Amino acid sequence: MKRAILIAASLMAGVGLASAEVAPLNVVYDDAGAVAVSLSGAPGDAEMGRKVFSTKSEGNCVSCHAVTELVEDVPFHGEVGPVLDGVADRWNEAEIRGIVANAKKTYEGTIMPAFYKTTGYIRPGDAYTGKAAKTDPLPPLLTAQQIEDVVAYLMTLKEE
Amino acid sequence: MKRTQLKTLGSTVAMLALVAGSASADEEANLVVNEEIEMVVRTDAPAHVENLSTIYSGWVFRSDETQALQMDDFDNPGMIFVDQAAERWAEVEGKNGKSCASCHGDVEEGMKGVRAVYPKWVESAGEVRTLEMQINDCRTNAMDAEPWKYTSGSMTNMVALISVQSRGMPVNVAIDGPAEMMWEQGKELYYTRTGQLELSCANCHEDNYGNLIRADHLSQGQINGFPTYRLKNAKLNSVHARFKGCVRDTRAETFSPGSEDFVALELYVASRGNGLSVEGPSVRN
């Protein structure tokens, strides 16, 4: 009995924590596609974001974008998207958050995938298995905190 | 911190260029196989391909080393599988006591020009057929033998043997008349953005051919070189197996090899290569 209450209490604490997080369906984009508030409710960690950016099973951003600062650590940068050197001089944090969460709100029809979106797909699959998705909505490609970490990393890419 | 970053910028940019350079190919090279068969690897796009002016064989985008493997049949590992199929050609199978040769004679005579026009509308069957479908129709009806699995080794090797008999001939699939509906269906699929990555064939192979996606040098996704021997899995790969892999990579539920959707897509993609030479079996990474 006591244990049940404890579990319930910790569950609620968990819910409490999660409520600081903005769920994918509740993200507010402004007219230009920017997102003003942190999706996780916490600040991002640039070092973690650098890893998310370059890890194949996470953001895999490097498959389309080159970053000079990464070259010595990570081979083979793609050239489908623009080089991101100095990206923080071109966009502010809210704009970058919007681009990473759902780039289609900033660039209509862009090839860049939406990393914090969970519904509205044609033939959604179960990750890279080729089989049908098991859930609707799908888990987003990146978690709220991973998005914040990537945003923090991109904010370090300044040239000026 | 910033200053040291700036200092290294010059050298790292050079490194970037190097990395890109090592993965890319001589896009100007010409392909002559066995110093004899001159392949058309780039030519004007057919009028029905709306967003390309020039079409390129996938060979153009491969590394120098991979390109070289396709220039001589002794170096092309795909030819081993063609030889295996050549043995099957005359092998009697099934309840009717027949082999492919019983009906079609010498493969060099009987199959010349066939690959170049498939997939095609087969009037007697009232459907668009891929080579694989036609082969299985021969097996089940003419030979009364077991059909081969659509992407099996036996099937893909036989498709390669038949392709070899058209090497150097221009791809020339018909898209009008009774094939038109399937062609439209394939075109629709080509431009549909599937899966959680919301990518269509066109996003990668029309909008971004020539670009690197990570270490992969994107081609136009032409199928004139199929079946392809891939260094990655050391066997011949069929068109529908490749389609399946590409759709899976968009984090989508794929279509099955041999399904109507993939037959339609094959007809459409083949037609985008009308004018390129039949190259199968080609060599890819």
Coordinates of C-alpha atoms in Angstrom, one line a residue:
Chain A
M1 CA 0.0 0.0 0.0
K2 CA 2.7 2.4 1.1
R3 CA 4.7 1.3 -1.9
A4 CA 1.8 2.0 -4.2
I5 CA 1.5 5.5 -2.9
L6 CA 5.2 6.0 -3.4
I7 CA 5.0 4.8 -7.0
A8 CA 2.0 7.0 -7.6
A9 CA 3.8 10.0 -6.1
S10 CA 6.9 9.4 -8.2
L11 CA 4.8 8.9 -11.3
M12 CA 3.2 12.2 -10.7
A13 CA 6.5 13.8 -10.1
G14 CA 7.4 12.4 -13.5
V15 CA 4.4 13.9 -15.1
G16 CA 5.2 17.2 -13.4
L17 CA 8.6 17.2 -14.9
A18 CA 7.3 16.3 -18.3
S19 CA 4.8 19.1 -18.3
A20 CA 7.7 21.5 -18.6
E21 CA 8.3 19.8 -21.9
V22 CA 6.4 20.9 -25.0
A23 CA 4.9 17.9 -26.8
P24 CA 5.4 17.8 -30.6
L25 CA 1.8 18.6 -31.3
N26 CA 1.8 21.6 -29.0
V27 CA 4.8 23.5 -30.4
V28 CA 4.0 27.1 -31.3
Y29 CA 5.7 28.3 -34.5
D30 CA 5.4 32.0 -35.4
D31 CA 4.6 33.1 -39.0
A32 CA 8.3 32.8 -40.0
G33 CA 8.7 29.3 -38.5
A34 CA 10.5 30.3 -35.3
V35 CA 9.9 28.7 -31.8
A36 CA 10.5 31.0 -28.9
V37 CA 10.6 28.7 -25.9
S38 CA 12.8 25.7 -25.0
L39 CA 11.1 22.5 -26.0
S40 CA 12.4 20.6 -23.0
G41 CA 12.0 23.5 -20.5
A42 CA 15.8 23.2 -19.9
P43 CA 18.8 24.8 -21.5
G44 CA 20.7 22.8 -24.2
D45 CA 24.1 21.3 -23.8
A46 CA 26.3 22.2 -26.8
E47 CA 28.7 19.3 -26.3
M48 CA 25.8 16.8 -26.4
G49 CA 24.4 18.6 -29.4
R50 CA 27.6 18.2 -31.3
K51 CA 27.3 14.4 -30.8
V52 CA 23.6 14.4 -31.8
F53 CA 24.5 16.4 -34.9
S54 CA 27.1 13.9 -36.1
T55 CA 25.8 10.5 -34.9
K56 CA 24.1 8.5 -37.6
S57 CA 21.5 7.0 -35.2
E58 CA 20.6 10.4 -33.7
G59 CA 20.4 13.6 -35.7
N60 CA 22.7 12.5 -38.6
C61 CA 22.7 16.2 -39.6
V62 CA 26.1 15.7 -41.1
S63 CA 24.7 13.5 -43.8
C64 CA 23.4 16.7 -45.4
H65 CA 25.4 19.5 -43.8
A66 CA 29.1 20.2 -43.5
V67 CA 30.6 22.0 -40.5
T68 CA 34.3 22.9 -40.8
E69 CA 34.8 22.7 -37.0
L70 CA 33.8 19.0 -37.1
V71 CA 36.0 17.8 -39.9
E72 CA 38.8 16.5 -37.8
D73 CA 36.5 14.3 -35.7
V74 CA 33.8 13.2 -38.2
P75 CA 34.6 12.2 -41.7
F76 CA 32.3 12.5 -44.7
H77 CA 30.0 15.6 -44.6
G78 CA 27.1 15.7 -47.0
E79 CA 26.4 18.6 -49.3
V80 CA 22.6 18.4 -49.7
G81 CA 22.1 21.3 -47.3
P82 CA 24.1 24.5 -46.8
V83 CA 27.4 24.5 -44.9
L84 CA 26.5 25.5 -41.3
D85 CA 29.7 27.5 -40.5
G86 CA 28.5 30.8 -39.0
V87 CA 24.9 29.7 -38.9
A88 CA 24.4 31.6 -35.6
D89 CA 25.2 34.8 -37.3
R90 CA 22.4 34.2 -39.8
W91 CA 19.7 33.1 -37.4
N92 CA 18.8 33.7 -33.8
E93 CA 18.1 30.9 -31.3
A94 CA 14.3 30.8 -31.8
E95 CA 14.7 30.6 -35.6
I96 CA 17.3 27.8 -35.3
R97 CA 15.0 25.9 -32.9
G98 CA 12.1 26.2 -35.5
I99 CA 14.3 25.0 -38.3
V100 CA 15.5 21.9 -36.4
A101 CA 12.0 21.1 -35.0
N102 CA 10.3 21.4 -38.4
A103 CA 12.2 23.1 -41.2
K104 CA 9.1 23.0 -43.4
K105 CA 7.7 25.9 -41.4
T106 CA 10.7 28.1 -42.4
Y107 CA 11.4 26.7 -45.9
E108 CA 8.2 25.5 -47.6
G109 CA 8.8 22.1 -49.2
T110 CA 12.4 21.7 -48.1
I111 CA 14.0 18.3 -48.3
M112 CA 15.2 18.7 -44.6
P113 CA 13.2 16.3 -42.4
A114 CA 11.2 17.6 -39.4
F115 CA 12.9 16.3 -36.3
Y116 CA 10.1 17.1 -33.8
K117 CA 7.0 16.0 -35.6
T118 CA 5.0 12.9 -35.1
T119 CA 2.0 12.6 -37.4
G120 CA 0.8 13.4 -40.9
Y121 CA 3.1 11.0 -42.8
I122 CA 2.5 8.9 -45.9
R123 CA 3.3 5.2 -45.3
P124 CA 5.1 5.8 -42.0
G125 CA 7.5 3.0 -41.1
D126 CA 8.9 1.5 -37.9
A127 CA 12.3 3.3 -38.0
Y128 CA 14.5 1.8 -40.7
T129 CA 12.9 -1.7 -40.7
G130 CA 10.8 -1.1 -43.8
K131 CA 7.8 -2.4 -41.8
A132 CA 4.7 -0.4 -40.9
A133 CA 4.8 2.0 -38.0
K134 CA 3.7 0.4 -34.7
T135 CA 2.3 3.6 -33.3
D136 CA 0.5 6.8 -34.4
P137 CA 1.7 9.3 -33.5
L138 CA 5.3 8.1 -34.1
P139 CA 8.1 9.0 -31.7
P140 CA 9.8 12.2 -32.9
L141 CA 13.2 11.7 -34.6
L142 CA 14.8 13.6 -31.8
T143 CA 13.7 14.2 -28.2
A144 CA 12.9 17.7 -26.9
Q145 CA 16.2 17.7 -25.0
Q146 CA 18.2 16.5 -28.1
I147 CA 16.7 19.4 -30.1
E148 CA 17.7 21.9 -27.4
D149 CA 21.2 20.3 -27.4
V150 CA 21.6 20.6 -31.2
V151 CA 20.3 24.2 -31.0
A152 CA 22.9 25.0 -28.3
Y153 CA 25.6 23.5 -30.5
L154 CA 24.5 25.5 -33.6
M155 CA 24.5 28.7 -31.5
T156 CA 28.3 28.1 -31.0
L157 CA 28.9 28.3 -34.8
K158 CA 29.8 31.9 -35.2
E159 CA 32.2 33.5 -37.5
E160 CA 31.8 37.2 -36.8
Chain B
M1 CA 39.4 29.7 -28.6
K2 CA 38.0 31.6 -31.5
R3 CA 41.4 32.6 -32.8
T4 CA 42.7 29.0 -32.9
Q5 CA 39.5 27.9 -34.7
L6 CA 40.1 30.6 -37.3
K7 CA 43.7 29.6 -37.7
T8 CA 42.8 26.0 -38.5
L9 CA 40.0 27.1 -40.8
G10 CA 42.2 27.1 -43.9
S11 CA 43.5 23.7 -43.5
T12 CA 40.2 22.1 -42.4
V13 CA 38.5 23.6 -45.5
A14 CA 41.2 21.9 -47.6
M15 CA 40.5 18.7 -45.7
L16 CA 36.8 19.0 -46.5
A17 CA 37.5 19.3 -50.1
L18 CA 39.8 16.2 -49.9
V19 CA 37.2 14.1 -48.2
A20 CA 34.6 15.1 -50.9
G21 CA 37.2 14.5 -53.7
S22 CA 38.0 11.0 -52.6
A23 CA 34.3 9.9 -52.7
S24 CA 33.5 11.5 -56.1
A25 CA 34.3 10.2 -59.5
D26 CA 35.4 11.3 -62.9
E27 CA 32.0 12.5 -64.1
E28 CA 33.4 13.1 -67.6
A29 CA 34.6 9.6 -68.2
N30 CA 33.2 7.4 -71.0
L31 CA 32.4 3.8 -70.7
V32 CA 33.6 1.2 -73.2
V33 CA 33.2 -2.4 -72.2
N34 CA 35.8 -5.0 -73.4
E35 CA 37.2 -2.2 -75.6
E36 CA 34.2 -3.0 -77.8
I37 CA 30.8 -2.0 -76.5
E38 CA 30.4 1.8 -76.4
M39 CA 27.9 2.7 -73.8
V40 CA 25.9 5.9 -73.8
V41 CA 26.3 7.1 -70.2
R42 CA 25.0 10.6 -70.7
T43 CA 22.4 11.9 -73.2
D44 CA 19.5 14.3 -73.6
A45 CA 16.6 13.5 -71.3
P46 CA 13.5 12.2 -73.0
A47 CA 10.7 14.7 -73.4
H48 CA 8.6 13.0 -70.8
V49 CA 11.2 13.7 -68.1
E50 CA 10.1 17.1 -66.9
N51 CA 12.9 18.3 -64.6
L52 CA 16.1 17.0 -66.2
S53 CA 17.9 18.1 -69.3
T54 CA 20.6 15.4 -69.3
I55 CA 20.3 11.9 -68.1
Y56 CA 23.3 10.0 -66.7
S57 CA 24.0 6.4 -66.0
G58 CA 24.8 5.6 -62.3
W59 CA 28.3 4.5 -63.5
V60 CA 29.2 8.2 -64.0
F61 CA 29.0 8.8 -60.3
R62 CA 31.0 5.9 -59.0
S63 CA 34.7 6.1 -58.0
D64 CA 37.4 5.5 -60.5
E65 CA 38.1 2.1 -59.1
T66 CA 34.5 1.0 -59.2
Q67 CA 34.1 2.4 -62.7
A68 CA 37.1 0.4 -63.9
L69 CA 35.6 -2.9 -62.7
Q70 CA 32.8 -2.5 -65.3
M71 CA 35.1 -1.9 -68.2
D72 CA 36.2 -5.5 -68.7
D73 CA 34.1 -8.6 -68.2
F74 CA 37.1 -10.4 -66.6
D75 CA 37.1 -7.7 -63.9
N76 CA 33.3 -7.5 -63.5
P77 CA 32.4 -9.9 -60.7
G78 CA 28.8 -9.8 -61.9
M79 CA 29.7 -12.0 -64.9
I80 CA 30.2 -15.0 -62.6
F81 CA 26.5 -14.9 -61.9
V82 CA 25.7 -14.5 -65.6
D83 CA 27.7 -17.7 -66.3
Q84 CA 25.7 -19.5 -63.6
A85 CA 22.5 -18.4 -65.3
A86 CA 23.8 -19.5 -68.7
E87 CA 24.0 -23.1 -67.3
R88 CA 20.4 -22.8 -66.1
W89 CA 19.3 -21.7 -69.5
A90 CA 19.6 -25.1 -71.0
E91 CA 18.6 -27.0 -67.9
V92 CA 15.4 -29.0 -68.1
E93 CA 13.1 -28.3 -65.2
G94 CA 9.4 -28.9 -64.5
K95 CA 6.8 -31.4 -65.5
N96 CA 6.8 -30.5 -69.2
G97 CA 10.4 -31.6 -69.6
K98 CA 11.5 -28.2 -71.0
S99 CA 14.3 -25.7 -70.5
C100 CA 14.4 -22.0 -71.5
A101 CA 16.4 -23.1 -74.6
S102 CA 13.6 -25.5 -75.7
C103 CA 11.4 -22.5 -76.6
H104 CA 13.9 -19.6 -77.0
G105 CA 16.9 -21.4 -78.6
D106 CA 20.3 -19.9 -78.2
V107 CA 20.1 -17.1 -75.6
E108 CA 22.2 -14.8 -77.7
E109 CA 19.7 -15.0 -80.5
G110 CA 16.5 -15.5 -78.6
M111 CA 17.0 -12.7 -76.0
K112 CA 18.7 -10.0 -78.0
G113 CA 17.0 -6.6 -77.4
V114 CA 14.5 -8.0 -74.8
R115 CA 15.9 -6.2 -71.8
A116 CA 15.8 -2.8 -73.6
V117 CA 12.0 -2.8 -73.8
Y118 CA 11.0 -4.2 -70.4
P119 CA 8.9 -3.5 -68.4
K120 CA 6.3 -3.6 -71.2
W121 CA 2.6 -4.2 -71.9
V122 CA 2.1 -7.9 -72.7
E123 CA -1.1 -8.0 -74.8
S124 CA -1.8 -11.7 -74.3
A125 CA -1.6 -11.3 -70.5
G126 CA -3.4 -7.9 -70.4
E127 CA -0.8 -6.5 -68.0
V128 CA 2.5 -4.6 -67.8
R129 CA 5.2 -7.2 -67.0
T130 CA 8.7 -6.9 -65.7
L131 CA 11.3 -9.4 -66.9
E132 CA 11.0 -11.2 -63.6
M133 CA 7.2 -11.6 -64.2
Q134 CA 7.8 -12.9 -67.7
I135 CA 10.4 -15.4 -66.6
N136 CA 8.1 -16.7 -63.9
D137 CA 5.2 -17.0 -66.4
C138 CA 7.5 -19.2 -68.6
R139 CA 8.4 -21.3 -65.6
T140 CA 4.9 -21.9 -64.3
N141 CA 3.1 -22.1 -67.6
A142 CA 5.5 -23.2 -70.4
M143 CA 7.7 -25.4 -68.1
D144 CA 5.3 -26.3 -65.3
A145 CA 8.1 -25.7 -62.9
E146 CA 8.1 -23.8 -59.6
P147 CA 8.3 -20.0 -59.9
W148 CA 11.4 -18.3 -58.6
K149 CA 11.2 -15.9 -55.7
Y150 CA 11.1 -12.4 -57.1
T151 CA 14.5 -11.2 -55.8
S152 CA 16.1 -14.6 -55.5
G153 CA 19.6 -15.3 -56.8
S154 CA 18.3 -17.6 -59.5
M155 CA 15.9 -15.0 -60.7
T156 CA 18.3 -12.0 -60.6
N157 CA 21.1 -14.0 -62.3
M158 CA 18.7 -15.0 -65.1
V159 CA 17.7 -11.4 -65.6
A160 CA 21.4 -10.5 -65.8
L161 CA 22.0 -13.2 -68.5
I162 CA 19.1 -11.7 -70.5
S163 CA 20.4 -8.1 -70.0
V164 CA 23.8 -9.0 -71.3
Q165 CA 22.2 -9.9 -74.7
S166 CA 21.1 -6.2 -75.0
R167 CA 24.2 -4.5 -73.7
G168 CA 24.9 -1.3 -75.6
M169 CA 21.4 -1.0 -77.0
P170 CA 19.4 2.0 -75.9
V171 CA 16.7 1.6 -73.2
N172 CA 13.5 2.1 -75.0
V173 CA 10.4 1.3 -72.9
A174 CA 7.0 2.3 -74.2
I175 CA 5.0 4.6 -72.0
D176 CA 1.9 5.2 -74.2
G177 CA -1.1 3.1 -75.2
P178 CA -2.1 0.4 -72.7
A179 CA 1.0 1.0 -70.5
E180 CA 0.1 4.7 -69.9
M181 CA -2.0 4.1 -66.7
M182 CA 0.8 2.1 -65.0
W183 CA 3.3 4.8 -66.1
E184 CA 1.2 7.5 -64.5
Q185 CA 0.9 5.4 -61.3
G186 CA 4.7 5.0 -61.2
K187 CA 5.3 8.7 -61.8
E188 CA 3.0 9.5 -58.9
L189 CA 4.9 7.2 -56.6
Y190 CA 8.2 8.7 -57.8
Y191 CA 7.2 12.2 -56.6
T192 CA 5.4 11.1 -53.3
R193 CA 7.3 12.0 -50.1
T194 CA 7.1 8.9 -48.0
G195 CA 8.0 7.9 -44.4
Q196 CA 9.0 9.9 -41.4
L197 CA 11.8 11.6 -43.4
E198 CA 9.3 12.7 -46.0
L199 CA 11.5 12.0 -48.9
S200 CA 10.6 11.2 -52.5
C201 CA 12.7 9.5 -55.1
A202 CA 12.9 12.9 -56.8
N203 CA 14.3 14.7 -53.6
C204 CA 17.4 12.6 -53.8
H205 CA 17.8 11.5 -57.4
E206 CA 16.4 14.5 -59.3
D207 CA 17.1 17.5 -57.0
N208 CA 20.4 16.3 -55.6
Y209 CA 22.2 14.0 -58.0
G210 CA 25.8 14.8 -58.0
N211 CA 25.7 15.8 -54.4
L212 CA 27.2 13.8 -51.5
I213 CA 24.7 12.5 -48.9
R214 CA 27.2 11.6 -46.2
A215 CA 29.7 9.5 -48.1
D216 CA 27.3 8.5 -50.9
H217 CA 27.6 10.3 -54.2
L218 CA 24.0 10.6 -55.3
S219 CA 23.2 9.4 -58.9
Q220 CA 20.0 9.9 -60.8
G221 CA 18.8 6.5 -59.7
Q222 CA 18.7 5.1 -63.2
I223 CA 18.1 1.4 -63.7
N224 CA 19.8 0.9 -67.1
G225 CA 22.6 -0.9 -65.3
F226 CA 20.5 -3.5 -63.5
P227 CA 21.0 -6.1 -62.2
T228 CA 23.9 -4.4 -60.4
Y229 CA 26.8 -6.3 -58.7
R230 CA 27.4 -4.4 -55.4
L231 CA 30.7 -4.5 -53.7
K232 CA 28.7 -4.0 -50.5
N233 CA 27.0 -7.4 -50.6
A234 CA 28.9 -9.2 -53.3
K235 CA 26.0 -10.4 -55.4
L236 CA 23.7 -9.2 -58.1
N237 CA 20.9 -6.9 -56.9
S238 CA 17.5 -6.5 -58.6
V239 CA 15.6 -3.3 -59.3
H240 CA 12.9 -4.0 -56.8
A241 CA 15.4 -4.9 -54.0
R242 CA 17.1 -1.5 -54.6
F243 CA 13.7 0.3 -54.6
K244 CA 12.8 -1.4 -51.4
G245 CA 16.1 -0.3 -49.8
C246 CA 15.6 3.3 -50.9
V247 CA 12.0 3.5 -49.6
R248 CA 13.0 1.9 -46.3
D249 CA 15.7 4.6 -46.0
T250 CA 12.9 7.2 -45.9
R251 CA 11.7 5.5 -42.7
A252 CA 8.6 4.3 -44.6
E253 CA 6.7 1.1 -44.9
T254 CA 8.1 -0.3 -48.1
F255 CA 6.3 -2.0 -50.9
S256 CA 6.9 -5.7 -51.7
P257 CA 9.1 -6.7 -54.6
G258 CA 6.9 -7.7 -57.5
S259 CA 3.9 -5.6 -56.2
E260 CA 1.9 -3.6 -58.6
D261 CA 3.3 -0.4 -57.1
F262 CA 6.9 -1.4 -57.7
V263 CA 6.1 -2.7 -61.3
A264 CA 4.6 0.7 -62.0
L265 CA 7.6 2.5 -60.4
E266 CA 10.0 0.3 -62.5
L267 CA 8.2 1.2 -65.7
Y268 CA 8.4 4.9 -64.9
V269 CA 12.0 4.9 -63.7
A270 CA 13.1 2.8 -66.7
S271 CA 11.4 5.4 -69.0
R272 CA 13.5 8.1 -67.4
G273 CA 16.5 6.3 -68.8
N274 CA 15.2 5.9 -72.4
G275 CA 18.3 6.6 -74.5
L276 CA 21.0 5.4 -72.0
S277 CA 22.6 2.0 -72.9
V278 CA 21.6 -1.2 -71.3
E279 CA 24.6 -2.0 -69.0
G280 CA 23.6 -4.9 -66.9
P281 CA 25.3 -6.4 -65.0
S282 CA 26.9 -3.1 -63.8
V283 CA 29.2 -2.7 -60.8
R284 CA 28.3 -0.4 -58.0
N285 CA 29.5 0.1 -54.4

